Each structure stands twice: as C-alpha cells, then as structure tokens.
Coordinates of N, CA and C in Angstrom, one line a residue:
M1 N 0.8 -1.2 0.0 CA 0.0 0.0 0.0 C 0.8 1.3 0.0
F2 N 1.9 1.3 0.9 CA 2.8 2.4 1.0 C 3.6 2.6 -0.3
Q3 N 4.0 1.4 -0.9 CA 4.7 1.4 -2.2 C 3.8 2.0 -3.3
S4 N 2.6 1.7 -3.3 CA 1.7 2.2 -4.3 C 1.5 3.8 -4.1
Q5 N 1.3 4.2 -2.8 CA 1.3 5.6 -2.6 C 2.5 6.3 -3.0
N6 N 3.7 5.7 -2.7 CA 5.0 6.4 -3.1 C 5.1 6.5 -4.6
S7 N 4.7 5.4 -5.3 CA 4.7 5.3 -6.7 C 3.8 6.4 -7.4
S8 N 2.6 6.6 -6.8 CA 1.7 7.6 -7.3 C 2.2 9.1 -7.1
K9 N 2.8 9.3 -6.0 CA 3.5 10.6 -5.6 C 4.6 10.8 -6.6
L10 N 5.4 9.9 -6.9 CA 6.5 10.0 -7.8 C 6.1 10.3 -9.1
N11 N 4.9 9.5 -9.6 CA 4.4 9.9 -11.0 C 3.9 11.3 -11.0
G12 N 3.1 11.7 -10.0 CA 2.6 13.0 -9.9 C 3.7 14.1 -9.9
D13 N 4.9 13.9 -9.3 CA 6.0 14.8 -9.4 C 6.6 14.8 -10.7
V14 N 6.8 13.8 -11.3 CA 7.3 13.7 -12.7 C 6.4 14.4 -13.6
E15 N 5.0 14.3 -13.5 CA 4.1 15.0 -14.4 C 4.1 16.5 -14.1
M16 N 4.3 16.9 -12.9 CA 4.3 18.3 -12.5 C 5.6 19.0 -13.1
A17 N 6.7 18.2 -13.0 CA 8.0 18.7 -13.6 C 7.9 18.8 -15.1
R18 N 7.2 17.9 -15.7 CA 7.1 17.9 -17.2 C 6.2 19.1 -17.6
R19 N 5.1 19.4 -16.9 CA 4.4 20.5 -17.1 C 5.0 21.8 -17.0
H20 N 5.9 21.9 -15.9 CA 6.6 23.1 -15.6 C 7.7 23.3 -16.7
S21 N 8.4 22.2 -17.2 CA 9.3 22.3 -18.3 C 8.6 22.8 -19.5
Y22 N 7.5 22.3 -19.8 CA 6.7 22.6 -21.1 C 6.4 24.2 -21.0
A23 N 6.0 24.7 -19.8 CA 5.5 26.1 -19.7 C 6.8 26.9 -19.9
C24 N 7.9 26.6 -19.2 CA 9.1 27.4 -19.4 C 9.5 27.4 -20.8
Y25 N 9.5 26.3 -21.5 CA 9.8 26.1 -22.9 C 8.9 27.1 -23.8
N26 N 7.6 27.0 -23.5 CA 6.8 27.9 -24.3 C 7.2 29.5 -24.2
I27 N 7.5 29.9 -22.9 CA 7.9 31.2 -22.7 C 9.2 31.6 -23.3
L28 N 10.1 30.7 -23.3 CA 11.4 30.9 -23.9 C 11.2 31.0 -25.5
F29 N 10.4 30.0 -26.0 CA 10.2 29.9 -27.4 C 9.6 31.2 -27.9
W30 N 8.6 31.7 -27.4 CA 7.9 33.0 -27.9 C 8.8 34.1 -27.6
L31 N 9.7 34.2 -26.6 CA 10.6 35.2 -26.4 C 11.6 35.3 -27.5
T32 N 12.1 34.0 -27.8 CA 13.0 33.8 -29.0 C 12.4 34.3 -30.3
Q33 N 11.2 33.9 -30.5 CA 10.5 34.3 -31.7 C 10.4 35.9 -31.9
G34 N 10.1 36.5 -30.7 CA 10.0 38.0 -30.7 C 11.3 38.6 -31.1
V35 N 12.4 38.1 -30.4 CA 13.7 38.6 -30.8 C 14.0 38.5 -32.2
G36 N 13.8 37.2 -32.7 CA 14.1 36.9 -34.1 C 13.3 37.8 -35.1
L37 N 12.0 38.0 -34.9 CA 11.2 38.8 -35.7 C 11.7 40.3 -35.6
L38 N 12.1 40.7 -34.5 CA 12.6 42.1 -34.3 C 13.8 42.3 -35.3
A39 N 14.7 41.3 -35.1 CA 15.9 41.4 -36.0 C 15.6 41.4 -37.5
I40 N 14.6 40.7 -37.9 CA 14.1 40.7 -39.3 C 13.5 42.1 -39.7
I41 N 12.6 42.6 -38.7 CA 11.9 43.8 -38.9 C 13.0 45.0 -39.1
L42 N 14.0 45.0 -38.2 CA 15.1 45.9 -38.3 C 15.9 45.8 -39.5
L43 N 16.1 44.6 -40.0 CA 16.7 44.4 -41.2 C 16.0 44.9 -42.5
C44 N 14.7 44.8 -42.4 CA 13.7 45.3 -43.4 C 13.7 46.8 -43.4
I45 N 13.8 47.4 -42.2 CA 13.7 48.8 -42.1 C 15.0 49.4 -42.7
W46 N 16.2 48.8 -42.4 CA 17.4 49.2 -43.0 C 17.4 49.2 -44.5
V47 N 16.8 48.0 -45.0 CA 16.9 47.8 -46.5 C 15.9 48.8 -47.2
F48 N 14.7 48.9 -46.7 CA 13.7 49.7 -47.3 C 13.9 51.2 -46.9
G49 N 14.3 51.4 -45.7 CA 14.4 52.9 -45.3 C 15.6 53.6 -45.5
F50 N 16.8 52.8 -45.7 CA 18.1 53.4 -45.9 C 18.7 53.0 -47.1
R51 N 18.4 51.8 -47.8 CA 19.1 51.3 -49.0 C 18.1 51.1 -50.2
N52 N 17.1 51.9 -50.3 CA 16.3 51.9 -51.5 C 15.6 50.7 -51.9
G53 N 15.3 49.8 -50.9 CA 14.5 48.7 -51.2 C 15.1 47.6 -52.1
L54 N 14.3 47.0 -52.9 CA 14.8 45.9 -53.7 C 14.7 46.2 -55.2
A55 N 15.6 45.6 -55.9 CA 15.7 45.7 -57.4 C 16.6 44.6 -57.9
W56 N 16.5 44.3 -59.2 CA 17.4 43.2 -59.7 C 18.5 43.8 -60.4
N57 N 19.1 43.3 -61.5 CA 20.2 43.8 -62.2 C 20.1 45.2 -62.9
S58 N 18.8 45.7 -63.0 CA 18.8 47.0 -63.5 C 19.4 48.1 -62.5
Q59 N 19.6 47.8 -61.3 CA 20.2 48.6 -60.2 C 21.1 47.7 -59.4
P60 N 22.3 47.5 -59.8 CA 23.2 46.6 -59.2 C 23.4 46.8 -57.7
K61 N 23.5 48.0 -57.4 CA 23.8 48.4 -55.9 C 22.6 48.0 -55.1
V62 N 21.4 48.2 -55.6 CA 20.3 47.8 -54.9 C 20.0 46.3 -54.9
Q63 N 20.4 45.7 -56.0 CA 20.3 44.3 -56.0 C 21.0 43.6 -54.9
F64 N 22.0 44.1 -54.3 CA 22.7 43.6 -53.1 C 21.7 43.3 -52.0
N65 N 20.6 44.1 -51.9 CA 19.7 44.0 -50.8 C 19.0 42.6 -50.8
W66 N 18.8 42.0 -51.9 CA 18.3 40.7 -51.9 C 19.1 39.7 -51.0
H67 N 20.6 39.8 -51.2 CA 21.4 38.9 -50.5 C 21.4 39.3 -49.0
A68 N 21.2 40.6 -48.7 CA 21.2 41.0 -47.2 C 19.9 40.6 -46.6
L69 N 18.9 40.3 -47.3 CA 17.5 39.8 -46.8 C 17.4 38.3 -46.8
C70 N 17.8 37.8 -47.8 CA 17.6 36.3 -48.1 C 18.5 35.5 -47.1
M71 N 19.7 35.8 -47.0 CA 20.6 35.0 -46.3 C 20.3 34.9 -44.8
P72 N 20.1 36.1 -44.2 CA 19.8 36.0 -42.6 C 18.3 35.4 -42.4
I73 N 17.4 35.7 -43.2 CA 16.2 35.1 -43.1 C 16.2 33.6 -43.2
G74 N 17.0 33.1 -44.2 CA 17.0 31.7 -44.5 C 17.9 30.9 -43.5
L75 N 19.2 31.3 -43.4 CA 20.2 30.6 -42.7 C 20.3 31.0 -41.1
I76 N 19.3 31.9 -40.7 CA 19.3 32.2 -39.3 C 17.9 32.0 -38.7
Y77 N 17.0 32.8 -39.3 CA 15.6 32.7 -38.7 C 14.9 31.4 -39.0
L78 N 14.9 31.1 -40.3 CA 14.2 29.8 -40.7 C 15.1 28.5 -40.2
C79 N 16.4 28.7 -40.3 CA 17.2 27.6 -39.8 C 16.9 27.3 -38.3
A80 N 16.7 28.3 -37.5 CA 16.3 28.2 -36.1 C 15.0 27.4 -35.9
L81 N 14.0 27.9 -36.9 CA 12.7 27.1 -36.7 C 13.0 25.7 -37.1
E82 N 13.8 25.4 -38.2 CA 14.1 24.1 -38.6 C 14.8 23.3 -37.4
L83 N 15.6 23.9 -36.7 CA 16.3 23.2 -35.7 C 15.4 22.8 -34.5
M84 N 14.4 23.7 -34.3 CA 13.4 23.6 -33.1 C 12.1 22.8 -33.5
T85 N 12.1 22.3 -34.7 CA 10.8 21.7 -35.2 C 10.3 20.6 -34.2
F86 N 11.2 19.7 -33.7 CA 10.8 18.5 -33.0 C 10.6 19.0 -31.5
R87 N 11.0 20.1 -31.1 CA 10.7 20.8 -29.8 C 9.4 21.6 -29.8
I88 N 9.2 22.2 -30.9 CA 8.0 23.2 -31.0 C 6.8 22.2 -31.0
F89 N 6.8 21.3 -31.9 CA 5.6 20.3 -32.1 C 5.9 19.0 -31.4
R90 N 6.1 19.0 -30.1 CA 6.5 17.8 -29.4 C 5.6 16.6 -29.4
Y91 N 4.4 17.1 -29.7 CA 3.3 16.0 -29.6 C 2.8 15.7 -31.1
G92 N 3.5 16.2 -32.1 CA 3.2 15.8 -33.4 C 3.7 14.5 -33.9
K93 N 3.1 13.9 -34.9 CA 3.7 12.6 -35.4 C 5.1 12.8 -35.9
K94 N 5.9 11.9 -35.7 CA 7.3 12.1 -36.0 C 7.5 12.2 -37.6
K95 N 6.7 11.4 -38.3 CA 6.8 11.3 -39.7 C 6.4 12.7 -40.4
D96 N 5.4 13.3 -39.8 CA 5.0 14.7 -40.2 C 6.0 15.8 -39.9
L97 N 6.6 15.6 -38.7 CA 7.6 16.5 -38.4 C 8.9 16.4 -39.2
K98 N 9.2 15.3 -39.6 CA 10.4 15.0 -40.6 C 10.1 15.8 -41.9
L99 N 8.9 15.6 -42.3 CA 8.5 16.3 -43.7 C 8.5 17.8 -43.4
L100 N 8.1 18.3 -42.3 CA 8.1 19.8 -42.0 C 9.6 20.2 -42.0
H101 N 10.4 19.5 -41.3 CA 11.8 19.7 -41.2 C 12.5 19.8 -42.5
A102 N 12.2 18.8 -43.5 CA 12.6 18.8 -44.8 C 12.2 20.0 -45.7
G103 N 10.8 20.4 -45.4 CA 10.2 21.6 -46.0 C 11.0 22.9 -45.7
Y104 N 11.4 23.0 -44.4 CA 12.3 24.1 -44.1 C 13.5 24.2 -44.9
I105 N 14.2 23.0 -45.0 CA 15.4 22.9 -45.8 C 15.2 23.3 -47.2
I106 N 14.1 23.0 -47.8 CA 13.9 23.4 -49.3 C 13.8 24.9 -49.4
L107 N 13.0 25.4 -48.4 CA 12.8 26.9 -48.4 C 14.1 27.6 -48.2
I108 N 14.9 27.2 -47.3 CA 16.2 27.8 -47.0 C 17.1 27.8 -48.2
V109 N 17.1 26.6 -48.9 CA 18.0 26.4 -50.0 C 17.6 27.4 -51.2
I110 N 16.3 27.6 -51.3 CA 15.8 28.6 -52.3 C 16.3 30.1 -52.0
L111 N 16.2 30.3 -50.7 CA 16.7 31.7 -50.3 C 18.2 31.8 -50.4
I112 N 18.9 30.7 -50.3 CA 20.4 30.7 -50.4 C 20.7 31.0 -51.9
V113 N 20.1 30.3 -52.8 CA 20.2 30.4 -54.2 C 20.1 31.9 -54.6
I114 N 18.9 32.5 -54.1 CA 18.6 33.8 -54.5 C 19.7 34.8 -53.9
G115 N 20.1 34.5 -52.7 CA 21.1 35.4 -52.0 C 22.4 35.4 -52.8
Y116 N 22.9 34.2 -53.1 CA 24.2 34.1 -53.8 C 24.0 34.8 -55.3
W117 N 22.9 34.4 -56.0 CA 22.7 34.9 -57.3 C 22.8 36.5 -57.3
A118 N 22.2 37.1 -56.3 CA 22.0 38.5 -56.2 C 23.4 39.2 -55.9
I119 N 24.2 38.5 -55.0 CA 25.5 39.2 -54.6 C 26.5 39.0 -55.7
L120 N 26.5 37.9 -56.4 CA 27.4 37.7 -57.5 C 27.1 38.6 -58.8
D121 N 25.8 38.7 -59.0 CA 25.3 39.7 -60.1 C 25.8 41.1 -59.7
C122 N 25.5 41.5 -58.5 CA 25.8 42.8 -58.0 C 27.3 43.1 -58.1
H123 N 28.1 42.3 -57.7 CA 29.5 42.5 -57.9 C 30.1 42.5 -59.2
N124 N 29.5 41.5 -60.0 CA 30.0 41.3 -61.4 C 29.6 42.6 -62.3
Y125 N 28.4 43.2 -62.0 CA 28.0 44.3 -62.8 C 28.7 45.5 -62.5
Q126 N 29.2 45.5 -61.3 CA 30.0 46.7 -60.8 C 31.5 46.5 -60.9
G127 N 31.9 45.3 -61.5 CA 33.3 45.1 -61.6 C 34.1 44.8 -60.3
K128 N 33.2 44.4 -59.3 CA 34.0 44.1 -58.0 C 34.4 42.6 -57.9
P129 N 35.5 42.4 -57.2 CA 36.0 41.0 -57.0 C 35.0 40.2 -56.0
N130 N 35.1 38.9 -56.2 CA 34.4 38.1 -55.4 C 35.3 37.2 -54.5
W131 N 34.8 36.6 -53.4 CA 35.4 35.6 -52.6 C 36.8 36.0 -52.0
Y132 N 36.9 37.2 -51.6 CA 38.2 37.7 -51.0 C 38.1 37.9 -49.5
S133 N 36.8 38.2 -49.1 CA 36.6 38.7 -47.7 C 36.5 37.6 -46.7
L134 N 36.7 37.7 -45.3 CA 36.4 36.8 -44.3 C 35.0 36.4 -44.4
H135 N 34.1 37.4 -44.6 CA 32.6 37.1 -44.7 C 32.3 36.2 -45.8
S136 N 32.8 36.4 -46.9 CA 32.6 35.5 -48.1 C 33.1 34.1 -47.9
W137 N 34.3 33.9 -47.2 CA 34.9 32.6 -46.9 C 34.0 31.8 -45.9
M138 N 33.6 32.7 -44.9 CA 32.8 32.0 -43.9 C 31.4 31.6 -44.5
G139 N 30.9 32.4 -45.4 CA 29.6 32.2 -46.1 C 29.7 30.9 -46.9
V140 N 30.8 30.7 -47.6 CA 31.0 29.5 -48.5 C 31.1 28.3 -47.6
L141 N 31.8 28.4 -46.4 CA 32.0 27.3 -45.6 C 30.6 26.9 -44.9
T142 N 29.9 27.9 -44.5 CA 28.6 27.7 -43.9 C 27.6 27.0 -44.7
T143 N 27.4 27.6 -46.0 CA 26.6 27.0 -46.9 C 26.9 25.5 -47.4
A144 N 28.2 25.3 -47.5 CA 28.7 24.1 -47.9 C 28.3 23.0 -46.8
L145 N 28.5 23.5 -45.5 CA 28.2 22.6 -44.4 C 26.7 22.4 -44.3
Y146 N 25.8 23.4 -44.6 CA 24.4 23.3 -44.6 C 24.0 22.3 -45.7
F147 N 24.5 22.4 -46.8 CA 24.1 21.5 -47.9 C 24.4 20.1 -47.6
T148 N 25.7 19.9 -47.1 CA 26.1 18.6 -46.7 C 25.2 17.9 -45.5
Q149 N 25.0 18.8 -44.6 CA 24.1 18.4 -43.5 C 22.7 18.0 -44.0
G150 N 22.1 18.9 -44.9 CA 20.7 18.6 -45.5 C 20.8 17.3 -46.3
I151 N 21.7 17.0 -47.1 CA 21.7 15.9 -47.8 C 21.9 14.6 -47.0
L152 N 22.8 14.6 -46.0 CA 22.9 13.4 -45.2 C 21.8 13.3 -44.3
G153 N 21.2 14.4 -43.8 CA 20.0 14.3 -42.9 C 18.7 13.6 -43.7
C154 N 18.6 14.1 -44.9 CA 17.4 13.6 -45.7 C 17.6 12.1 -46.0
A155 N 18.9 11.7 -46.4 CA 19.2 10.4 -46.7 C 19.1 9.5 -45.6
S156 N 19.4 10.0 -44.4 CA 19.5 9.1 -43.2 C 18.1 9.0 -42.6
F157 N 17.3 10.0 -42.5 CA 16.0 9.9 -41.8 C 14.7 9.9 -42.7
L158 N 14.8 10.2 -43.9 CA 13.7 10.1 -44.8 C 13.7 8.9 -45.8
W159 N 14.9 8.4 -46.1 CA 15.1 7.2 -46.9 C 14.6 6.0 -46.2
P160 N 13.6 5.3 -46.7 CA 13.0 4.1 -45.9 C 13.9 3.0 -45.7
G161 N 15.0 2.8 -46.6 CA 15.9 1.6 -46.5 C 16.9 1.7 -45.5
V162 N 17.0 2.9 -44.8 CA 18.2 3.1 -43.8 C 17.8 2.3 -42.5
Q163 N 18.9 1.6 -42.0 CA 18.7 0.9 -40.8 C 18.5 1.9 -39.5
V164 N 17.6 1.5 -38.5 CA 17.3 2.1 -37.4 C 18.6 2.4 -36.7
E165 N 19.5 1.3 -36.5 CA 20.7 1.5 -35.7 C 21.6 2.6 -36.3
Y166 N 21.6 2.7 -37.6 CA 22.5 3.8 -38.2 C 21.8 5.2 -37.8
R167 N 20.5 5.3 -37.9 CA 19.8 6.6 -37.5 C 20.2 7.0 -36.1
V168 N 20.1 6.1 -35.2 CA 20.3 6.2 -33.8 C 21.8 6.8 -33.6
K169 N 22.8 6.1 -34.3 CA 24.2 6.5 -34.1 C 24.4 8.0 -34.7
Y170 N 23.7 8.1 -35.9 CA 24.1 9.4 -36.6 C 23.3 10.7 -36.0
K171 N 22.2 10.5 -35.4 CA 21.4 11.5 -34.8 C 22.2 12.6 -34.0
P172 N 23.0 12.1 -33.0 CA 23.7 13.2 -32.2 C 24.6 14.0 -33.1
L173 N 25.3 13.4 -34.1 CA 26.1 14.2 -35.0 C 25.3 15.1 -35.8
H174 N 24.1 14.7 -36.3 CA 23.3 15.5 -37.1 C 22.8 16.7 -36.2
V175 N 22.4 16.5 -34.9 CA 22.0 17.7 -34.1 C 23.1 18.6 -33.9
F176 N 24.4 18.1 -33.7 CA 25.5 18.9 -33.4 C 25.9 19.8 -34.6
M177 N 25.9 19.2 -35.8 CA 26.3 19.8 -37.0 C 25.2 20.8 -37.5
G178 N 23.9 20.5 -37.0 CA 22.8 21.6 -37.3 C 23.1 22.8 -36.5
L179 N 23.4 22.6 -35.3 CA 23.5 23.7 -34.3 C 24.8 24.5 -34.7
T180 N 25.9 23.7 -35.1 CA 27.2 24.4 -35.6 C 26.9 25.2 -36.8
T181 N 26.2 24.7 -37.8 CA 25.8 25.5 -39.0 C 25.1 26.8 -38.6
F182 N 24.2 26.7 -37.8 CA 23.4 27.8 -37.3 C 24.2 29.0 -36.7
I183 N 25.2 28.5 -35.8 CA 26.2 29.4 -35.2 C 27.1 30.1 -36.2
M184 N 27.5 29.4 -37.1 CA 28.4 29.8 -38.1 C 27.6 30.7 -39.1
A185 N 26.4 30.5 -39.3 CA 25.5 31.4 -40.2 C 25.4 32.8 -39.4
T186 N 25.1 32.7 -38.1 CA 25.0 33.9 -37.4 C 26.2 34.8 -37.3
T187 N 27.4 34.1 -37.1 CA 28.7 34.8 -37.2 C 29.0 35.4 -38.5
T188 N 28.7 34.7 -39.6 CA 28.9 35.2 -41.0 C 28.0 36.4 -41.2
A189 N 26.8 36.4 -40.8 CA 25.9 37.6 -40.9 C 26.4 38.8 -40.2
L190 N 26.9 38.6 -39.0 CA 27.4 39.7 -38.3 C 28.7 40.2 -38.9
L191 N 29.6 39.4 -39.5 CA 30.7 39.9 -40.3 C 30.2 40.8 -41.5
G192 N 29.1 40.2 -42.2 CA 28.6 41.0 -43.2 C 28.0 42.3 -42.8
L193 N 27.4 42.4 -41.6 CA 26.9 43.7 -41.1 C 28.0 44.6 -40.8
F194 N 29.1 44.1 -40.3 CA 30.2 45.0 -40.0 C 30.9 45.5 -41.2
E195 N 31.0 44.8 -42.3 CA 31.4 45.2 -43.6 C 30.5 46.4 -44.1
E196 N 29.3 46.3 -44.0 CA 28.4 47.5 -44.3 C 28.5 48.5 -43.5
I197 N 28.7 48.4 -42.1 CA 28.8 49.4 -41.2 C 30.0 50.4 -41.5
K198 N 31.1 49.7 -42.0 CA 32.3 50.5 -42.3 C 32.0 51.6 -43.3
N199 N 31.0 51.4 -44.1 CA 30.7 52.2 -45.3 C 29.6 53.3 -45.0
I200 N 29.2 53.2 -43.7 CA 28.1 54.2 -43.4 C 28.7 55.6 -43.0
E201 N 28.1 56.6 -43.7 CA 28.7 57.9 -43.4 C 28.1 58.5 -42.1
G202 N 29.1 59.0 -41.3 CA 28.6 59.4 -40.0 C 28.4 58.4 -39.0
Y203 N 28.9 57.2 -39.2 CA 28.7 56.1 -38.2 C 29.2 56.4 -36.7
N204 N 30.3 57.0 -36.8 CA 31.0 57.4 -35.5 C 30.2 58.7 -34.9
Q205 N 29.3 59.2 -35.6 CA 28.5 60.3 -34.9 C 27.1 59.8 -34.7
F206 N 26.8 58.5 -34.5 CA 25.5 57.9 -34.1 C 24.5 58.2 -35.1
S207 N 24.8 58.0 -36.4 CA 23.8 58.2 -37.5 C 22.7 57.2 -37.3
G208 N 21.5 57.5 -37.9 CA 20.4 56.7 -37.7 C 20.5 55.4 -38.3
E209 N 21.1 55.3 -39.5 CA 21.5 53.9 -40.2 C 22.5 53.1 -39.3
G210 N 23.5 53.8 -38.7 CA 24.4 53.1 -37.9 C 23.7 52.4 -36.7
I211 N 22.9 53.3 -36.1 CA 22.1 52.7 -34.8 C 21.2 51.5 -35.3
M212 N 20.6 51.7 -36.3 CA 19.7 50.5 -36.8 C 20.5 49.3 -37.1
M213 N 21.8 49.4 -37.8 CA 22.5 48.3 -38.0 C 23.1 47.6 -36.7
N214 N 23.4 48.5 -35.7 CA 24.0 48.0 -34.5 C 22.7 47.2 -33.8
L215 N 21.6 47.7 -33.7 CA 20.4 47.1 -33.0 C 20.1 45.8 -33.8
C216 N 20.2 45.8 -35.1 CA 20.0 44.6 -35.9 C 21.0 43.5 -35.5
G217 N 22.2 43.9 -35.5 CA 23.3 42.8 -35.0 C 23.1 42.3 -33.7
I218 N 22.7 43.2 -32.8 CA 22.6 42.8 -31.3 C 21.3 41.9 -31.3
S219 N 20.3 42.1 -32.0 CA 19.1 41.3 -32.0 C 19.4 39.9 -32.6
F220 N 20.1 39.8 -33.6 CA 20.6 38.5 -34.2 C 21.4 37.7 -33.2
A221 N 22.3 38.5 -32.5 CA 23.2 37.8 -31.5 C 22.4 37.2 -30.4
I222 N 21.4 38.0 -29.9 CA 20.6 37.5 -28.7 C 19.7 36.4 -29.1
F223 N 19.3 36.5 -30.4 CA 18.4 35.4 -30.9 C 19.1 34.0 -31.0
A224 N 20.3 34.2 -31.4 CA 21.3 32.9 -31.6 C 21.5 32.4 -30.2
V225 N 21.8 33.2 -29.2 CA 22.0 32.8 -27.8 C 20.8 32.0 -27.3
L226 N 19.6 32.6 -27.5 CA 18.4 31.9 -26.9 C 18.1 30.5 -27.7
V227 N 18.4 30.5 -29.0 CA 18.2 29.3 -29.8 C 19.1 28.3 -29.2
V228 N 20.4 28.5 -29.1 CA 21.3 27.5 -28.6 C 21.0 27.1 -27.3
Y229 N 20.5 28.0 -26.4 CA 20.1 27.7 -25.1 C 18.9 26.6 -25.1
I230 N 18.0 26.8 -26.0 CA 16.7 26.0 -26.0 C 17.2 24.6 -26.5
Q231 N 18.0 24.7 -27.6 CA 18.5 23.4 -28.2 C 19.4 22.5 -27.4
T232 N 20.0 23.1 -26.4 CA 21.0 22.2 -25.5 C 20.3 22.0 -24.2
R233 N 19.1 22.3 -24.0 CA 18.5 21.9 -22.7 C 17.8 20.5 -22.9
P234 N 18.3 19.5 -22.2 CA 17.8 18.1 -22.3 C 16.3 18.0 -21.9
N235 N 15.8 18.7 -21.0 CA 14.4 18.7 -20.5 C 13.4 19.3 -21.6
Y236 N 13.9 20.0 -22.7 CA 13.1 20.5 -23.7 C 13.0 19.6 -24.9
R237 N 13.6 18.4 -24.7 CA 13.6 17.4 -25.9 C 12.2 16.9 -26.2
R238 N 11.9 16.6 -27.3 CA 10.6 15.8 -27.6 C 10.6 14.4 -27.2
E239 N 9.6 14.0 -26.3 CA 9.6 12.7 -25.8 C 9.0 11.8 -26.8
P240 N 9.5 10.5 -26.9 CA 8.9 9.6 -27.9 C 7.5 9.2 -27.7
L241 N 6.7 9.1 -28.7 CA 5.3 8.9 -28.5 C 5.1 7.5 -29.0
V242 N 3.9 6.9 -28.6 CA 3.5 5.6 -29.0 C 3.4 5.5 -30.5
S243 N 2.9 6.5 -31.1 CA 2.8 6.4 -32.7 C 4.2 6.4 -33.4
D244 N 5.2 6.8 -32.6 CA 6.7 6.7 -33.2 C 7.0 5.2 -33.5

C-alpha cells in the first residue's frame, strides 16, 4: 500500500516537472521568436528605409539587398525554426515533423540560391571582385556545411531503407552539426553587417542608419544565444510517442 502511494506521488511529481518544463519552454520559445522577428523587422527597415528597397540587375547596388535579406532570413531565422521543429511540435507525429523539417530545408535552399545569385550579379555588374573577404569565406563554408548536413539528414532520416541502428548513431552528430551551422551562419551575418557598417557615413556620429545596424546585429546575436540555449536543454527534448 505504501509502495503504491509512493509510486503515485513519484508519478505526480514527474508529471508536474514535465508541465513546468513545457511552460518554461513555451515562454522561452515565444521570447526567442519575438527577438528573431525584431531582428528581421530591423533588417527590413534598413533595406527599405536606408538602402532603396529591392531591385534586380537594373540597379546593381540595390540588387545587393536581396542578399542582405535572403541569407539572414534563411540561414538564421528559418534555420532556427528548422532546428526547433521537434521541440515546438513535441506532440506531433514524427513522420509529419520530418517532412516539415525537410520543407524548411527546401525553403532555406531557395533563399540561399537567390542570395548568392544577387550578390554575384551585384559584384560582377560593378566590376567588384568576389570571394576575397572573411565574410565570403565564412559564407561559403557555412553553406557547404548546410548542404552537406541537409543531404545526409534527408538520406538518413527520410530514406526508408536506412537501418534504425544507423539513424540512432548518426542523430547526435546531425543535431550537433545543425547547431554548428546555425552558429556559423549567425557569425557570418554579423561579419557582413560589420562590412556594411564600415561604409556608413557618420557612423561614429551615431547616425540613424548606424544605430539601426547595431540594433539589428545585437538582435541576431541575442536570438542565436536563445536558440542555442533552448536546443541544448535536455528537458526540452521531444519525448517519444506511442505512434513513433
């Protein structure tokens, strides 16, 4: 009888801890989303308020703005959502979550292609060299890692013929490499912002554009810290369901 009571109390404590963990996760998730959306909004204000909006190769200098928008939105904001898919929808069917995860990858790849196309066109039309800066080198390394990660992930977790044992062994590396790619993407974006900041007239006089860029960079940095924290907390992991 006493054993049964202790067991019931233990189960109750476990359930209470689970609910508390879920509540904390929800608060952190929405805080993270708020910061991430703030960073995107500040980026849009900079592009449309200070850099003449969007255009293609008819205005090479303005065409650059496609790169400035697509790469952070894809490789930072959407990549974060991709990373957190299984924690956001922790009670969803695993098969559906895998497809959603893959959907994010496809969307991010499209944005990467547009971003690279825009920056290469922009430089070539203006006679500027490519691939010489630390920002560009980090960008190439980050995107190469992202494509490799995506291909291996889809082959490992969506291909029906892959053995379960292999998936179990590969999963920790897949998670680690995904988070590494996200951190590298954020670092690369901050390097890119720094390159643009150097060209802002009156930056050391607290110009409006300079302040906007600083706030945007800080927002992306805080967003990255929150995402890494959420992804490295063991108690925020998705628990296996019977349907799995």
